[in-house]
Coordinates of N, CA and C and ligand atoms in Angstrom, one line a residue:
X1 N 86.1 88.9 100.1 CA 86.7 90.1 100.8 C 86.3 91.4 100.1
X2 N 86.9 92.7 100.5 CA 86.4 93.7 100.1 C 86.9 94.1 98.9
X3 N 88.1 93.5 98.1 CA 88.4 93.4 97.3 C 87.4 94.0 96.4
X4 N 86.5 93.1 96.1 CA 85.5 93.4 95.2 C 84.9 95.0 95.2
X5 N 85.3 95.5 95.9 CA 84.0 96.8 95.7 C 85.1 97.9 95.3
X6 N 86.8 97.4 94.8 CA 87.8 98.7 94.0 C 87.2 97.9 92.6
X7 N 86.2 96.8 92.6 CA 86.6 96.9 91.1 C 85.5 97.6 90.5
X8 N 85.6 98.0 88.7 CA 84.4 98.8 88.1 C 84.3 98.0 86.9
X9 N 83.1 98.5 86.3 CA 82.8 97.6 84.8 C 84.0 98.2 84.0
X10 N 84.6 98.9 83.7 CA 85.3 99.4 82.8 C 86.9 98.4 83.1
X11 N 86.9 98.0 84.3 CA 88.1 97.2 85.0 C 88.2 96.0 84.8
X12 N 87.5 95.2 83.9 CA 87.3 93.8 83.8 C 88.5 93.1 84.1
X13 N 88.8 92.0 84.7 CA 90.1 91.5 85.0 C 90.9 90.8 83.1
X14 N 92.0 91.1 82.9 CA 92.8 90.8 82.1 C 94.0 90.3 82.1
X15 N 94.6 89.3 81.6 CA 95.7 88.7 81.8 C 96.8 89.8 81.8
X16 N 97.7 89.5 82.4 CA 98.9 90.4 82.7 C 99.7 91.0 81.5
X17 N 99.5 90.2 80.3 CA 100.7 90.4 79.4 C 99.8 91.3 78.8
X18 N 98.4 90.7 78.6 CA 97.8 92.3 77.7 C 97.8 93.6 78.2
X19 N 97.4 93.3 79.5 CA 97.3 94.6 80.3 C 98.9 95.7 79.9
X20 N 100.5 94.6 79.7 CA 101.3 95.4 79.5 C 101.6 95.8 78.1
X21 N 101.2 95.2 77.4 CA 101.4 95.7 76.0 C 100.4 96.8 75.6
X22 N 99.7 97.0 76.6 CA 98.4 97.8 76.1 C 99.4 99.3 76.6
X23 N 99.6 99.0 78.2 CA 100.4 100.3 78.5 C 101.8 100.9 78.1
X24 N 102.2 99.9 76.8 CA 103.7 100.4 76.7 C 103.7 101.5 76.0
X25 N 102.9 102.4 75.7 CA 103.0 103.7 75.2 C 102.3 104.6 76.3
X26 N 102.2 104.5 77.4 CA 102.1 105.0 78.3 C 103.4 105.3 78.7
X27 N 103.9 104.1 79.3 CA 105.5 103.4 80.0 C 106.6 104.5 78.9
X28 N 106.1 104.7 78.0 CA 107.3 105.3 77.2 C 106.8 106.9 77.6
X29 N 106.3 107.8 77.9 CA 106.1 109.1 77.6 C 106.5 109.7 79.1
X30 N 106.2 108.8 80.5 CA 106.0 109.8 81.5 C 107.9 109.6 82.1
X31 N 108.3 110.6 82.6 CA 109.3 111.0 83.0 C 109.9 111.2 84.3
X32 N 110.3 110.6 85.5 CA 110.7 110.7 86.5 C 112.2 110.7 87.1
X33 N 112.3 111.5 87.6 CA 113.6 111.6 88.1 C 114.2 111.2 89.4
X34 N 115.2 110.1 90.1 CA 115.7 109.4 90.9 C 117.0 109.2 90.7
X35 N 118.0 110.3 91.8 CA 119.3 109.4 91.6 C 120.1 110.1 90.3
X36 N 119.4 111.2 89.5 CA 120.0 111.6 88.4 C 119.6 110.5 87.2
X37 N 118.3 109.7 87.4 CA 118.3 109.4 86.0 C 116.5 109.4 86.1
X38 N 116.1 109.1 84.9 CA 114.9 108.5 84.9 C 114.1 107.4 85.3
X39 N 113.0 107.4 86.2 CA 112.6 106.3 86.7 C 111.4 106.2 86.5
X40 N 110.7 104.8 86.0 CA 109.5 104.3 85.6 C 109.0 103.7 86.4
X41 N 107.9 103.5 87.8 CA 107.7 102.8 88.9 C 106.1 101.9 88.5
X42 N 105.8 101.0 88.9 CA 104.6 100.0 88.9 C 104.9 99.7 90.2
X43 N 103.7 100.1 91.2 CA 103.5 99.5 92.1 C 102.6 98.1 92.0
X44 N 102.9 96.8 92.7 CA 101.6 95.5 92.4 C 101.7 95.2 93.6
X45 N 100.1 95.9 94.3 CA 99.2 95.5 95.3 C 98.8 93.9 95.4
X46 N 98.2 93.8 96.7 CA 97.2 92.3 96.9 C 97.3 92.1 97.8
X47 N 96.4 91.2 99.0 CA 96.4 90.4 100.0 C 97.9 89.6 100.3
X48 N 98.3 88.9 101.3 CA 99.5 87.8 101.3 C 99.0 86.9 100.8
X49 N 100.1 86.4 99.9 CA 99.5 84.7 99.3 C 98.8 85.0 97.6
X50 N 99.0 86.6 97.3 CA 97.8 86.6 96.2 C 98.4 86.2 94.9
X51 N 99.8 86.1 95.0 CA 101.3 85.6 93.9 C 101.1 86.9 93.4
X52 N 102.0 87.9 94.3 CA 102.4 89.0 93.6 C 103.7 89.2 93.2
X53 N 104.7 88.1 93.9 CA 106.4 87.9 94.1 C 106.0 86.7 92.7
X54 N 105.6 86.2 92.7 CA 105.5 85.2 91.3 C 105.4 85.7 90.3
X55 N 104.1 86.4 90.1 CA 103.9 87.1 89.0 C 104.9 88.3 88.4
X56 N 105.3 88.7 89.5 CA 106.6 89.9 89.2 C 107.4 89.4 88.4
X57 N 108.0 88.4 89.1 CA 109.0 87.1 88.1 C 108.5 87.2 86.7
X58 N 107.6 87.0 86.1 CA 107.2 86.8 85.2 C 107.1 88.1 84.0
X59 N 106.6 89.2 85.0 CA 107.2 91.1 84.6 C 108.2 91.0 84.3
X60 N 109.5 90.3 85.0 CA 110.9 91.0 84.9 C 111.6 90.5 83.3
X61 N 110.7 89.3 83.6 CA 111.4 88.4 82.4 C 110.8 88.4 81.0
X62 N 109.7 89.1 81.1 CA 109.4 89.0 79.5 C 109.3 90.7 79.5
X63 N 109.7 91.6 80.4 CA 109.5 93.3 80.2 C 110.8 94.1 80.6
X64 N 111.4 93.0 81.4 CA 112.4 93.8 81.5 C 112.8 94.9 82.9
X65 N 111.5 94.7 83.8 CA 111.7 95.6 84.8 C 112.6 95.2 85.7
X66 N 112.9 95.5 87.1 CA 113.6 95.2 88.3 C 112.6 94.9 89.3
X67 N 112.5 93.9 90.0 CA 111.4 93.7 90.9 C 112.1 94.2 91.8
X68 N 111.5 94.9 92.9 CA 111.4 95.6 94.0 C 110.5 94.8 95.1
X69 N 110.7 93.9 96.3 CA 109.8 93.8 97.0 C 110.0 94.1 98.3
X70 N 109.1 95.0 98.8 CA 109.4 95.7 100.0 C 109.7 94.5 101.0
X71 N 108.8 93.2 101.3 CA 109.1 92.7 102.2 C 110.3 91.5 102.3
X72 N 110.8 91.6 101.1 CA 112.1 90.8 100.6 C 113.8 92.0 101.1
X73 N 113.1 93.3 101.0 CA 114.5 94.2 101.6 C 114.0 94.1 102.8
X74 N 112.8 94.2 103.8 CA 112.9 94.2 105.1 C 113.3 92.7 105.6
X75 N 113.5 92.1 105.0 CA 113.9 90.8 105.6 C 115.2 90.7 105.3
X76 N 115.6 91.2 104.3 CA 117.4 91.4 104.1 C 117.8 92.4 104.8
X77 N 117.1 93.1 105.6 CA 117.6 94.0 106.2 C 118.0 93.8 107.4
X78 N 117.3 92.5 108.2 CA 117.0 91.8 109.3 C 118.5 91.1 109.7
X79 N 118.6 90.5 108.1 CA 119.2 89.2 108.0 C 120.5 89.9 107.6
X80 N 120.7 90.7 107.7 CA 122.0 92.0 107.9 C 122.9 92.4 108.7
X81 N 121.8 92.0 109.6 CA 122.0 92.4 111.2 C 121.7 93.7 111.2
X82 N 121.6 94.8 110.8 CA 121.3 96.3 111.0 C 120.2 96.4 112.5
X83 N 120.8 97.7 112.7 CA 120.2 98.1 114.4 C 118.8 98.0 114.7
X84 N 118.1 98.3 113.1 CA 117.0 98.3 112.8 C 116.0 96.6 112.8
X85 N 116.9 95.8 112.6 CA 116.4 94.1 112.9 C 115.7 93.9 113.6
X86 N 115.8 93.9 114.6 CA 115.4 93.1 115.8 C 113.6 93.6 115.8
X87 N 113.6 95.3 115.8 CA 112.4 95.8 115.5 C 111.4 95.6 114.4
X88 N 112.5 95.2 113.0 CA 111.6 94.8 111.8 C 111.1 93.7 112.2
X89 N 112.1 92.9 112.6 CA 111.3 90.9 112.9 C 110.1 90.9 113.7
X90 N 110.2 92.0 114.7 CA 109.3 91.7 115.6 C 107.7 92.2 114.8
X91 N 107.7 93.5 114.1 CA 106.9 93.8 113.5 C 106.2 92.8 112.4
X92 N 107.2 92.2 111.8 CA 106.3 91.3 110.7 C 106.1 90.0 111.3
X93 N 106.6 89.6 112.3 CA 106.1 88.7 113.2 C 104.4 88.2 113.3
X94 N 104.6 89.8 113.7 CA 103.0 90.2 114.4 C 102.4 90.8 113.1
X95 N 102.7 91.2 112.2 CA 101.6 91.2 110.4 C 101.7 92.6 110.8
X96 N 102.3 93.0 111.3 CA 102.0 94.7 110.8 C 103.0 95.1 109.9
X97 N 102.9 96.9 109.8 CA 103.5 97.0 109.0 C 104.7 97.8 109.4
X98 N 105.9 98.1 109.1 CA 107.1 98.1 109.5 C 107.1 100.2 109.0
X99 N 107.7 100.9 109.8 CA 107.2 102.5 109.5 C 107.9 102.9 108.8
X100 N 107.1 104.0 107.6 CA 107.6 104.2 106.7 C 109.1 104.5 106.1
X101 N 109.7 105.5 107.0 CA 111.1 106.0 106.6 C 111.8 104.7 106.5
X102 N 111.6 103.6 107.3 CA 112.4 102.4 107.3 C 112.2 102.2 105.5
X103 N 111.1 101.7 105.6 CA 111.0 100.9 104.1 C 111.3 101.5 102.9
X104 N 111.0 103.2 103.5 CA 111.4 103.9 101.7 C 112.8 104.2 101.7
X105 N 113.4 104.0 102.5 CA 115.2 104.1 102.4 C 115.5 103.2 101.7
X106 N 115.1 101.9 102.0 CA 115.7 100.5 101.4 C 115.1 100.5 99.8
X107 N 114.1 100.8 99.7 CA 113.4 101.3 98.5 C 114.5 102.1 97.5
X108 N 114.6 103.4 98.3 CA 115.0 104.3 97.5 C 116.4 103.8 97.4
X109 N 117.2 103.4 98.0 CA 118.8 103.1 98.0 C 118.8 102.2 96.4
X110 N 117.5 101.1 96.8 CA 117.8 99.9 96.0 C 117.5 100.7 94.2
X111 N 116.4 101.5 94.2 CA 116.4 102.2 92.8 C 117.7 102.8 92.6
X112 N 117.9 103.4 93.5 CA 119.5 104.5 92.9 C 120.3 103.5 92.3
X113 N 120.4 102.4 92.7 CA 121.7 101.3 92.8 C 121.0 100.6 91.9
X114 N 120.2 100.5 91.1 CA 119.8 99.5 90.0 C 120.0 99.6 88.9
X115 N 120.6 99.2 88.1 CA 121.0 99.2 86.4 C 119.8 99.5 85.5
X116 N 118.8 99.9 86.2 CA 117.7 100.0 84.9 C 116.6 100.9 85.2
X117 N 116.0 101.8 84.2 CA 115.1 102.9 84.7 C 113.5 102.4 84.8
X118 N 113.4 101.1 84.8 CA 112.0 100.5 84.9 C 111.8 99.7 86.5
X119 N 111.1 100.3 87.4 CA 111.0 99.0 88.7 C 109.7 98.8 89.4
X120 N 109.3 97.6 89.1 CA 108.1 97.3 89.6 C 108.3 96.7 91.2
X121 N 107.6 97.4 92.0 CA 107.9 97.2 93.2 C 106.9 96.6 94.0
X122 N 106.7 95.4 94.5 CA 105.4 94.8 95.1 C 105.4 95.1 96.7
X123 N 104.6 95.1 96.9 CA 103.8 94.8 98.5 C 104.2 96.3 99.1
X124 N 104.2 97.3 98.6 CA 103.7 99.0 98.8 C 103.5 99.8 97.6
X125 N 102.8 100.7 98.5 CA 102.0 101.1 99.7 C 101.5 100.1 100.5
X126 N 101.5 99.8 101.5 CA 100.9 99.0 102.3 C 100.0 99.7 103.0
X127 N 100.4 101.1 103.1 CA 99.0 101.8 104.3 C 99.2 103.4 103.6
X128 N 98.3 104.3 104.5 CA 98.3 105.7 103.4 C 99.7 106.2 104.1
X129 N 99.8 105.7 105.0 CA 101.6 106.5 105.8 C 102.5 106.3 104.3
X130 N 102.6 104.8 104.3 CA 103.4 104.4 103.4 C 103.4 105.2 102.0
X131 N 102.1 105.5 101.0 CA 102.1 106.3 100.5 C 102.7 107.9 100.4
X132 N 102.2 108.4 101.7 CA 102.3 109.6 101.5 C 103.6 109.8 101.8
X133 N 104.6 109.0 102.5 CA 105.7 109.6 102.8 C 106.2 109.3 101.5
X134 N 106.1 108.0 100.6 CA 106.8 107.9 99.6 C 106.6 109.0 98.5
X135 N 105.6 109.5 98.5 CA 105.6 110.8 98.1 C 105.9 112.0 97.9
X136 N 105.7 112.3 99.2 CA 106.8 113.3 100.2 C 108.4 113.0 99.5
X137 N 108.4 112.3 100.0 CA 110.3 111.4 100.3 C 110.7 111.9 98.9
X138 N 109.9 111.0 98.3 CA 110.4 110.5 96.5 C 109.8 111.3 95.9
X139 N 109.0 111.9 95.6 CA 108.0 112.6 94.9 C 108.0 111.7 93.0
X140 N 107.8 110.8 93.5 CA 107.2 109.5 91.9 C 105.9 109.2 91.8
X141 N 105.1 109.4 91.0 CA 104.1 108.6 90.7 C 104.2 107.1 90.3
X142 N 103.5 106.5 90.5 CA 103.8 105.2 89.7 C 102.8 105.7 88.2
X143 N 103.5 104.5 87.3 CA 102.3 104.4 86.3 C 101.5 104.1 86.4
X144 N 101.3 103.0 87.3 CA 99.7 102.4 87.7 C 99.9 101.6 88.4
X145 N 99.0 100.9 89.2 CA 99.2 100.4 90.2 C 98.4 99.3 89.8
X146 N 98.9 98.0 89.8 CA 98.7 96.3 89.8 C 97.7 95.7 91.0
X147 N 96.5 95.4 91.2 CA 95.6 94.9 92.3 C 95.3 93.8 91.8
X148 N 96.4 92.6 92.5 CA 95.8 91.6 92.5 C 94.7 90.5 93.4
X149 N 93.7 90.5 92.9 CA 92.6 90.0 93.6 C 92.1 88.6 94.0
X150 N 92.4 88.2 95.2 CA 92.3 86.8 95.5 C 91.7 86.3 96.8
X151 N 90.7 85.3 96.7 CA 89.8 84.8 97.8 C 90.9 84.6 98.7
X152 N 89.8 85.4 100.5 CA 91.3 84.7 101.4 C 91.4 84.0 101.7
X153 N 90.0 83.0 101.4 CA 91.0 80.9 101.3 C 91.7 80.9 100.3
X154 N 92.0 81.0 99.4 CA 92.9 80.6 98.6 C 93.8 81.0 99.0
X155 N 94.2 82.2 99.4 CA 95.4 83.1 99.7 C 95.7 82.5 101.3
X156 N 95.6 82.0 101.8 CA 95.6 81.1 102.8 C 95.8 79.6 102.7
X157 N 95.5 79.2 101.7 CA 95.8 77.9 101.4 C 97.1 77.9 100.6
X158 N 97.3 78.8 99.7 CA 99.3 79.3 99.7 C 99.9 79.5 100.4
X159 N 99.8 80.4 101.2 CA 100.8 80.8 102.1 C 100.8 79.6 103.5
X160 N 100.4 78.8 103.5 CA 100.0 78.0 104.5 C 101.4 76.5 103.4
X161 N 101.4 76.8 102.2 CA 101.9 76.1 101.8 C 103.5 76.4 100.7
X162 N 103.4 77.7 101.2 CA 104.8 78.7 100.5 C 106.0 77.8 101.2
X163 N 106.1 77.1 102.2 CA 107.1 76.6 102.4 C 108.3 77.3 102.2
X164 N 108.7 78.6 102.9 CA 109.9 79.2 102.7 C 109.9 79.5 104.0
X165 N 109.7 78.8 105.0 CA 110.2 79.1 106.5 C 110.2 80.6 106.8
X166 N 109.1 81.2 106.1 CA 109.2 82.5 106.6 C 108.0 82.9 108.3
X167 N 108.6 83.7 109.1 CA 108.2 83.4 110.3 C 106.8 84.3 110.2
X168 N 106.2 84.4 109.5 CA 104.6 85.1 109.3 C 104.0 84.4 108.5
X169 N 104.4 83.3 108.1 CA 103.3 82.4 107.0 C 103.0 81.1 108.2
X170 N 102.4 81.5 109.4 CA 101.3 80.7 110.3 C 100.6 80.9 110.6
X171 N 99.3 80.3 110.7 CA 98.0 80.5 110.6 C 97.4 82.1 111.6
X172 N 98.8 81.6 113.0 CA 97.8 83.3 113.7 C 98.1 84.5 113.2
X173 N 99.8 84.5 112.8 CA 100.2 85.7 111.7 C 99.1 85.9 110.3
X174 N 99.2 84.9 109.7 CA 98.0 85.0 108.5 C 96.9 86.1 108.6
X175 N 95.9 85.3 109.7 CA 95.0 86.7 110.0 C 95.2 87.5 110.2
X176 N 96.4 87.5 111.0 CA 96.8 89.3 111.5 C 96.8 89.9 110.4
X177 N 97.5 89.5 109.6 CA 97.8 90.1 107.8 C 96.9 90.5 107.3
X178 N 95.3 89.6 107.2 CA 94.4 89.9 106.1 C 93.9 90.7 107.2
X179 N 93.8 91.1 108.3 CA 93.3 92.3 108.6 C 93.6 93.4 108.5
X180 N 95.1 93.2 108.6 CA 96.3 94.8 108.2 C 95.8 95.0 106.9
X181 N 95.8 93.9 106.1 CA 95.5 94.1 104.3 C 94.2 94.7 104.4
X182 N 92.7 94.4 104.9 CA 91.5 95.1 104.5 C 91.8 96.5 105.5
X183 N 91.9 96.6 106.6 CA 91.8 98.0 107.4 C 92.8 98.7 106.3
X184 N 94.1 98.6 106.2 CA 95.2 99.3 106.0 C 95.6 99.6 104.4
X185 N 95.5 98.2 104.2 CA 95.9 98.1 102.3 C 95.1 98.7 101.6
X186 N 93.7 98.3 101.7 CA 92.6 97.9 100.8 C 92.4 99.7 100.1
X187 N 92.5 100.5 101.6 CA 92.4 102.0 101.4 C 93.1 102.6 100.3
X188 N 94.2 102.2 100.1 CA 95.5 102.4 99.6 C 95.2 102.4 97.8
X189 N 94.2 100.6 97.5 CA 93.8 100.8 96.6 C 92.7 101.4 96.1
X190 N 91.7 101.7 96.6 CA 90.9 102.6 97.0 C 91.3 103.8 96.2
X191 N 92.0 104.7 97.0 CA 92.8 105.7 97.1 C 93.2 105.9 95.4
X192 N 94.3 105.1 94.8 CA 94.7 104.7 93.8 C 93.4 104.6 92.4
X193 N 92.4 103.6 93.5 CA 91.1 103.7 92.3 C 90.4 104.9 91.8
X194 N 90.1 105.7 92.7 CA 89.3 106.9 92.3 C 90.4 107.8 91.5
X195 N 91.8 107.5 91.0 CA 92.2 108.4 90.1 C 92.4 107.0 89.1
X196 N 91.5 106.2 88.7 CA 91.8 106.1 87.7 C 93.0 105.0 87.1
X197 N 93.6 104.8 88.4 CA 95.2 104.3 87.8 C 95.6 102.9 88.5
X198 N 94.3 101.9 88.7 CA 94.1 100.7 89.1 C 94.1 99.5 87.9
X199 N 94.6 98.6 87.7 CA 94.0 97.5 87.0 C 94.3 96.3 88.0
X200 N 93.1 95.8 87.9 CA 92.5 94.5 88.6 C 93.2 93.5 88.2
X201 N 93.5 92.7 88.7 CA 93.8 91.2 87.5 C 93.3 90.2 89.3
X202 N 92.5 89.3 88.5 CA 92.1 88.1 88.6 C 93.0 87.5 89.3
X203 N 93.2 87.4 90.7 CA 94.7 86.5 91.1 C 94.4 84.9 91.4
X204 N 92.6 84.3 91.5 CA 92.6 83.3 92.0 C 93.1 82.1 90.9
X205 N 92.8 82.3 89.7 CA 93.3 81.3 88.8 C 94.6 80.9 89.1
X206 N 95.0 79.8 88.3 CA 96.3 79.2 88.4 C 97.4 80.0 87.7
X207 N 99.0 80.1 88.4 CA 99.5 81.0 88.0 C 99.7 81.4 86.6
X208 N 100.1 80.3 85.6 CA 100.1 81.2 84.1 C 98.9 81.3 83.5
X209 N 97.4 80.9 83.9 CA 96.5 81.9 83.4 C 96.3 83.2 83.9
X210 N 97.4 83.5 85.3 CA 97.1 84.9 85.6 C 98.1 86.1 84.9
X211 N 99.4 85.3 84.3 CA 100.1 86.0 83.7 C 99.3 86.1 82.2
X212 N 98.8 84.7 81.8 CA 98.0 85.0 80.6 C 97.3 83.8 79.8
X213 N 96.4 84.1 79.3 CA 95.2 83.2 79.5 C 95.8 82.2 78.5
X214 N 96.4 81.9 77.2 CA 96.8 81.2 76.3 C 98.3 81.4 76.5
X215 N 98.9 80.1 76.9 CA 100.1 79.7 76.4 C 100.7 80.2 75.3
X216 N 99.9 80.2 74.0 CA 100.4 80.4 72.7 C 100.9 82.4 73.0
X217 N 99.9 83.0 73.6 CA 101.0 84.0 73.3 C 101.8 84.6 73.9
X218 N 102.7 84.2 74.3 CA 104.1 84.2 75.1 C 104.7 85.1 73.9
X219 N 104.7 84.4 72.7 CA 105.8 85.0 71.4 C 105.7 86.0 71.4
X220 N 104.1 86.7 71.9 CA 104.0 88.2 71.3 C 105.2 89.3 72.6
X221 N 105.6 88.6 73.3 CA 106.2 89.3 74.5 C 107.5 89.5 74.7
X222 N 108.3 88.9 73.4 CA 109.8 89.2 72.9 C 110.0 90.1 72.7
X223 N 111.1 90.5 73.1 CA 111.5 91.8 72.8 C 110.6 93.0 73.0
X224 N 109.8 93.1 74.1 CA 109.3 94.2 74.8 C 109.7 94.4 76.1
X225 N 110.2 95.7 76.1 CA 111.1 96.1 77.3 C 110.4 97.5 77.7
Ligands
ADP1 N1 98.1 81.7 90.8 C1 98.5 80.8 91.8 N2 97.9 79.7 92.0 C2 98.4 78.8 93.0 N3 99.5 79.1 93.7 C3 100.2 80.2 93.5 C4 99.7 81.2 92.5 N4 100.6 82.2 92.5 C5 101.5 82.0 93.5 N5 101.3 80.8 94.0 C6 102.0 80.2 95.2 O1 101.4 80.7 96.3 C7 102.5 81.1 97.3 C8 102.4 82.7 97.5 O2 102.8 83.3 96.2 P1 103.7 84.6 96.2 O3 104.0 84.9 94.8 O4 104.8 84.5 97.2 O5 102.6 85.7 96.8 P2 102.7 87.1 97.5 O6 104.0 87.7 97.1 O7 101.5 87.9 97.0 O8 102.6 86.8 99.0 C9 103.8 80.6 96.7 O9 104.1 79.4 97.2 C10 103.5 80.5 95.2 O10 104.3 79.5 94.6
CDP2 N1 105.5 98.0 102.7 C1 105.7 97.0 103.5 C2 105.9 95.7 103.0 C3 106.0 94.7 103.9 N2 106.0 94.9 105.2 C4 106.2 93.8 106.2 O1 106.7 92.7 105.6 C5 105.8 91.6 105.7 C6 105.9 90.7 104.5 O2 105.6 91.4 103.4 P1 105.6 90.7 102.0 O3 105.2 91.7 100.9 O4 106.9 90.0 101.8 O5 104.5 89.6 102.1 P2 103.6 88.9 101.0 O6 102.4 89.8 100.8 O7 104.4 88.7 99.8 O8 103.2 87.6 101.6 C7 104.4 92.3 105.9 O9 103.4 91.5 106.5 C8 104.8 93.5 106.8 O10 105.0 93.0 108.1 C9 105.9 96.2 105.7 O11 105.9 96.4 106.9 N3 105.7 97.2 104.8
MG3 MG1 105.6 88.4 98.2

C-alpha cells in the first residue's frame, strides 16, 4: 500500500515504548488549553485492522494517557439512540466517513469530561475535513501523530477475524475502508509528514513486538506518565 512512500530514512520504524520515552520531554513542555485546563493530544493513525485500539491499550497502561477512539464514540453514539444514529450506522456501514462537527463534538465533550490532561485519540483525522475543522473547532495541535503501518492482507486477515460483531468488519465494507484509508487518510498523514511530526511504527509484526521488541523492557516503563 501507499503507506510506504510517508515513510523517510530518518523514520525507521521503532517499538512504541522507545518511541515514548524518547518524547517525554517533549510531552512535558507544550501547553494546550481545553475546557479550562491543559491538554496533551497524540493522534494514532493507520488502515482498519492495523491494531491501533490494541496498541492504545497498551499507551494507556504503561503512560497513563486516556484513549480516545473516534469510531468507538460514533458507535456509542448510535447505540444511544441519538437523532444522529441512524445516519452514523448507515455511514460506517458503507466505510465512509461520518462529517466532521459530528465527530469533534463527541471528541471534544469526551476531553472536557476526562480526569486527565494527556489523550491519545485513535482513528482521526480520518480526512483533511476532519483535520481542519478540528482545528478550527479546537485549535490543538497534537504532539505527534502515530502511523501505524500494515500490509492490507494482514489488516484484512484481522479484521475478517476481530470477531466483535461489528457491522463494517465484512469483506465488501473492508474494501470500501481501505479505499476511504488510501484516497482520504493516507493524505492526512502525508499532510502531518511534511511538518515533521510523523513516527512510523511497524504494525505488521505481532502485537507485543509492536509495542516493543524485548519483553525484558517493560520495567523501564514504570512509573512514566
Ligand atoms: N500486531 C497484531 N498482530 C495480529 N493481530 C493483531 C495485532 N494487533 C491487533 N490485532 C488484532 O487484530 C484485530 C484488529 O485490531 P484493532 O486493535 O482493533 O485494530 P484497529 O483499531 O486499527 O482497527 C483485533 O482482533 C486485534 O486483536
Ligand atoms: N474520524 C472518524 C473515525 C471513524 N469513523 C467511522 O467509524 C468507522 C470505524 O472506525 P474505527 O476507527 O472504529 O475503525 P478501525 O480502524 O478501528 O477498524 C470508520 O470506518 C468510519 O465509518 C468516522 O467516520 N470518522
Ligand atoms: Mg479501532
Amino acid at each position: 500500500m501507499r503507506g510506504g512512500l510517508v515513510a523517510s530514512a530518518r523514520l525507521l520504524p521503532r517499538p512504541l515504548v522507545r518511541w515514548f520515552l524518547q518524547r517525554r520531554a517533549q510531552l512535558d513542555i507544550n501547553e494546550n488549553m481545553l475546557g479550562g485546563k491543559k491538554v496533551k493530544i497524540i493522534f494514532v493513525l493507520g488502515g482498519p485492522g492495523s491494531g491501533k485500539g490494541t496498541q492504545c491499550s497498551n499507551i494507556v497502561e504503561h503512560f497513563g494517557f486516556i484513549h480516545l477512539s473516534a469510531g468507538e464514540l460514533l458507535r456509542a453514539e448510535i447505540n444511544s439512540g441519538s437523532e444522529n444514529g441512524t445516519m452514523i450506522d448507515t455511514i460506517i456501514k458503507e466505510g465512509k466517513i461520518v462529517p466532521s462537527e459530528i465527530t469533534i463534538k463527541l471528541l471534544q465533550e469526551a476531553i472536557i469530561k476526562g480526569g486527565n490532561d494527556k489523550y491519545i485519540i485513535d482513528g482521526f483525522p480520518r480526512n483533511e475535513e476532519n483535520r481542519a475543522v478540528f482545528e478550527s473547532v479546537i485549535n490543538i495541535s497534537p504532539e505527534f501523530v502515530l502511523f501505524f503501518d500494515c500490509s492490507e492482507e494482514e489488516m484484512e486477515r484481522r479484521l475478517l477475524g476481530r470477531n466483535q460483531g461489528r457491522s463494517d468488519d465484512n469483506i465488501e465494507t473492508i474494501r470500501k475502508r481501505f479505499k476511504v484509508f488510501v484516497e482520504s487518510s493516507l493524505p492526512v498523514i502525508e499532510y502531518y509528514e511534511s511538518k515533521g511530526m510523523v513516527k512510523k511504527i511497524d504494525a505488521t509484526k505481532p502485537a507485543p513486538e509492536v509495542f516493543e521488541d524485548d519483553g525484558k523492557r517493560m520495567k523501564f516503563t514504570n512509573g512514566i506518565t
